[in-house]
CSV table of C-alpha atoms and ligand atoms in Angstrom, one decimal:
chain,number,residue,atom,x,y,z
A,216,MET,CA,4.8,-2.9,-15.2
A,217,LYS,CA,8.4,-3.8,-14.6
A,218,GLN,CA,11.0,-1.2,-15.5
A,219,VAL,CA,14.7,-0.9,-14.8
A,220,SER,CA,16.1,2.5,-13.8
A,221,ARG,CA,19.8,3.0,-14.5
A,222,SER,CA,20.2,6.3,-12.7
A,223,LEU,CA,18.4,8.7,-10.4
A,224,GLU,CA,17.4,10.7,-13.5
A,225,GLU,CA,15.6,7.6,-14.9
A,226,THR,CA,14.0,7.0,-11.5
A,227,LYS,CA,12.7,10.6,-11.8
A,228,ASP,CA,11.2,9.8,-15.2
A,229,ILE,CA,9.6,6.6,-14.0
A,230,ALA,CA,8.2,8.5,-10.9
A,231,THR,CA,6.8,11.3,-13.2
A,232,SER,CA,5.1,8.8,-15.6
A,233,PHE,CA,3.7,7.0,-12.6
A,234,LEU,CA,2.2,10.2,-11.1
A,235,LYS,CA,0.5,10.9,-14.4
A,236,THR,CA,-1.4,7.6,-14.1
A,237,LEU,CA,-2.8,8.4,-10.7
A,238,LYS,CA,-6.4,9.4,-10.3
A,239,PRO,CA,-7.6,11.4,-7.4
A,240,SER,CA,-10.3,9.7,-5.4
A,241,ASN,CA,-12.7,10.6,-2.6
A,242,SER,CA,-10.1,9.6,0.0
A,243,ALA,CA,-6.3,9.8,0.1
A,244,VAL,CA,-4.3,8.0,-2.6
A,245,ILE,CA,-2.0,5.5,-0.9
A,246,VAL,CA,1.2,4.2,-2.5
A,247,ALA,CA,3.0,1.3,-0.8
A,248,LEU,CA,6.7,1.1,-1.6
A,249,HIS,CA,8.1,-2.4,-1.0
A,250,GLY,CA,11.8,-3.4,-1.1
A,251,ASP,CA,14.9,-4.0,1.0
A,252,LEU,CA,17.1,-1.4,2.6
A,253,GLY,CA,18.6,0.7,-0.2
A,254,ALA,CA,16.2,-0.5,-2.8
A,255,GLY,CA,15.3,3.2,-3.6
A,256,LYS,CA,12.0,3.7,-1.8
A,257,THR,CA,13.0,7.1,-0.3
A,258,ALA,CA,14.6,8.1,-3.6
A,259,PHE,CA,11.3,7.4,-5.4
A,260,VAL,CA,9.4,9.5,-2.9
A,261,LYS,CA,12.0,12.3,-3.4
A,262,LYS,CA,11.5,12.3,-7.1
A,263,CYS,CA,7.7,12.4,-6.8
A,264,ALA,CA,8.0,15.3,-4.4
A,265,GLU,CA,10.4,17.1,-6.8
A,266,HIS,CA,7.8,16.7,-9.5
A,267,PHE,CA,5.3,18.6,-7.4
A,268,GLY,CA,7.9,21.4,-6.8
A,269,ILE,CA,8.6,20.5,-3.2
A,270,GLN,CA,11.9,22.1,-2.5
A,271,GLU,CA,12.3,20.9,1.1
A,272,THR,CA,14.7,18.0,1.3
A,273,ILE,CA,12.9,14.7,1.7
A,274,ILE,CA,14.6,12.9,4.6
A,275,SER,CA,14.0,9.4,5.3
A,276,PRO,CA,11.4,9.7,8.1
A,277,THR,CA,12.7,6.6,9.9
A,278,PHE,CA,13.0,8.4,13.2
A,279,VAL,CA,9.8,10.4,12.9
A,280,ILE,CA,7.7,7.8,11.1
A,281,GLU,CA,5.6,10.4,9.3
A,282,LYS,CA,6.3,13.7,7.5
A,283,ILE,CA,3.8,15.9,5.7
A,284,TYR,CA,5.0,18.1,2.9
A,285,LYS,CA,2.9,20.9,1.4
A,286,ILE,CA,2.5,21.0,-2.4
A,287,PRO,CA,3.1,24.6,-3.4
A,288,HIS,CA,-0.2,26.5,-4.3
A,289,GLU,CA,1.0,27.4,-7.8
A,290,GLN,CA,1.3,23.7,-8.7
A,291,VAL,CA,-1.5,22.1,-10.7
A,292,SER,CA,-2.1,19.0,-8.6
A,293,PRO,CA,-5.2,17.1,-7.4
A,294,TRP,CA,-3.5,16.9,-3.9
A,295,LYS,CA,-2.4,19.5,-1.4
A,296,HIS,CA,0.1,17.3,0.6
A,297,ILE,CA,2.5,14.5,0.2
A,298,VAL,CA,2.6,12.4,3.3
A,299,HIS,CA,5.7,10.2,3.7
A,300,ILE,CA,5.5,7.3,6.2
A,301,ASP,CA,8.3,4.9,7.1
A,302,ALA,CA,6.9,2.0,9.0
A,303,TYR,CA,10.2,0.3,9.6
A,304,ARG,CA,10.3,0.9,13.3
A,305,PHE,CA,6.6,0.6,13.7
A,306,GLU,CA,5.7,-1.5,16.7
A,307,ASP,CA,2.0,-1.6,17.2
A,308,SER,CA,-1.2,-0.1,15.9
A,309,SER,CA,-1.5,2.4,18.7
A,310,GLU,CA,1.4,4.2,17.0
A,311,LEU,CA,-0.7,4.6,13.8
A,312,ARG,CA,-3.6,5.8,15.8
A,313,HIS,CA,-1.2,8.3,17.4
A,314,LEU,CA,-0.2,9.6,14.0
A,315,GLY,CA,-3.9,10.0,13.1
A,316,PHE,CA,-3.4,7.7,10.2
A,317,GLU,CA,-7.1,7.1,9.8
A,318,GLU,CA,-7.8,10.8,9.3
A,319,VAL,CA,-4.8,11.3,7.0
A,320,ALA,CA,-5.9,8.3,4.9
A,321,LYS,CA,-9.5,9.7,4.6
A,322,ASP,CA,-8.4,13.1,3.4
A,323,ALA,CA,-8.6,13.3,-0.4
A,324,ASP,CA,-6.0,16.2,-0.3
A,325,ASN,CA,-3.3,13.7,0.6
A,326,LEU,CA,-1.1,11.6,-1.6
A,327,ILE,CA,0.5,9.1,0.8
A,328,PHE,CA,3.7,7.1,0.3
A,329,ILE,CA,4.5,4.3,2.7
A,330,GLU,CA,7.9,2.6,3.1
A,331,TRP,CA,7.9,-0.9,4.8
A,332,PRO,CA,4.1,-1.2,4.2
A,333,GLU,CA,4.1,-4.9,5.2
A,334,ARG,CA,4.5,-3.7,8.8
A,335,ILE,CA,1.1,-2.0,8.7
A,336,LYS,CA,-0.6,-4.1,6.0
A,337,GLU,CA,-3.8,-4.7,8.0
A,338,PHE,CA,-4.4,-0.9,8.0
A,339,LEU,CA,-4.0,-0.4,4.2
A,340,PRO,CA,-7.1,-0.2,2.1
A,341,LYS,CA,-7.4,-2.6,-0.8
A,342,GLU,CA,-7.1,0.3,-3.2
A,343,THR,CA,-3.5,0.8,-2.1
A,344,ILE,CA,-1.1,0.9,-5.1
A,345,ASN,CA,1.9,-1.3,-4.7
A,346,ILE,CA,5.3,-0.6,-6.1
A,347,TYR,CA,8.1,-3.2,-5.7
A,348,LEU,CA,11.7,-2.0,-5.8
A,349,LYS,CA,14.8,-4.1,-6.1
A,350,PHE,CA,18.6,-3.4,-6.0
A,351,VAL,CA,20.1,-4.6,-9.3
A,352,ASP,CA,23.6,-3.0,-9.1
A,353,GLU,CA,25.1,0.2,-7.7
A,354,GLU,CA,23.4,2.4,-10.3
A,355,SER,CA,20.3,0.3,-11.2
A,356,ARG,CA,17.1,-0.5,-9.6
A,357,GLU,CA,14.1,-2.6,-10.8
A,358,ILE,CA,10.8,-0.7,-10.3
A,359,ASN,CA,7.8,-2.9,-10.6
A,360,ILE,CA,4.5,-0.9,-10.5
A,361,GLU,CA,1.4,-3.1,-10.0
A,362,ASP,CA,-1.3,-2.5,-12.5
B,1423,ATP,N1,18.6,4.1,-10.3
B,1423,ATP,C1,18.5,4.4,-9.1
B,1423,ATP,N2,17.3,4.8,-8.6
B,1423,ATP,C2,17.1,5.1,-7.3
B,1423,ATP,N3,18.2,5.2,-6.4
B,1423,ATP,C3,19.4,4.9,-6.8
B,1423,ATP,C4,19.6,4.5,-8.1
B,1423,ATP,N4,20.9,4.3,-8.3
B,1423,ATP,C5,21.5,4.5,-7.1
B,1423,ATP,N5,20.6,4.9,-6.2
B,1423,ATP,C6,20.9,5.2,-4.8
B,1423,ATP,O1,20.4,4.1,-4.0
B,1423,ATP,C7,20.1,4.6,-2.7
B,1423,ATP,C8,18.6,4.2,-2.4
B,1423,ATP,O2,18.4,4.6,-1.0
B,1423,ATP,P1,17.0,4.9,-0.4
B,1423,ATP,O3,17.3,5.7,0.8
B,1423,ATP,O4,16.1,5.5,-1.4
B,1423,ATP,O5,16.6,3.4,-0.1
B,1423,ATP,P2,15.3,2.9,0.7
B,1423,ATP,O6,14.7,1.8,-0.1
B,1423,ATP,O7,14.5,4.1,1.1
B,1423,ATP,O8,16.0,2.2,2.0
B,1423,ATP,P3,15.5,2.2,3.5
B,1423,ATP,O9,14.7,0.9,3.7
B,1423,ATP,O10,16.8,2.1,4.3
B,1423,ATP,O11,14.7,3.4,3.8
B,1423,ATP,C9,20.2,6.2,-2.8
B,1423,ATP,O12,21.5,6.5,-2.2
B,1423,ATP,C10,20.3,6.4,-4.3
B,1423,ATP,O13,21.1,7.5,-4.6
B,1424,MG,MG1,13.9,4.8,2.9
């Protein structure tokens, strides 16, 4: 479904509706965020984290590759953690192994968001949910969620 967000508030609404469509599974749910620099990938993850009551500021993990945020206990959520991966600087598969990606991806407690997923596409399961983001103008972003 293709939508246009005209503000961060609208991006939050789109993120919230998206989260409601997700079904827990017997492994992690993986969401791949496609789009150029500044398309709003990190912003989308931030809004999802906010929805789950994560207070910690979501930083772009460009320099750390992976960050794991705990969803507070009092939240009603099928997941216990949000995992945020930025594969922009990803060089080879040994890095993913180093991050324990296989384990993280197996764990049904994890909701995983991946920026620059094309860099690690051979490691993503076919169940991966793809979201395509595009810069429209300063305040607007196209958000296309694959059905
Ligand atoms: N409607 C909107 N939705 C989302 N972000 C918006 C919107 N309007 C403006 N922005 C701004 O666009 C910027 C998007 O930056 P963001 O860091 O999310 O991009 P990114 O896709 O993660 O880029 P990178 O590949 O560099 O990590 C933010 O500064 C955000 O405030
Ligand atoms: Mg980013």
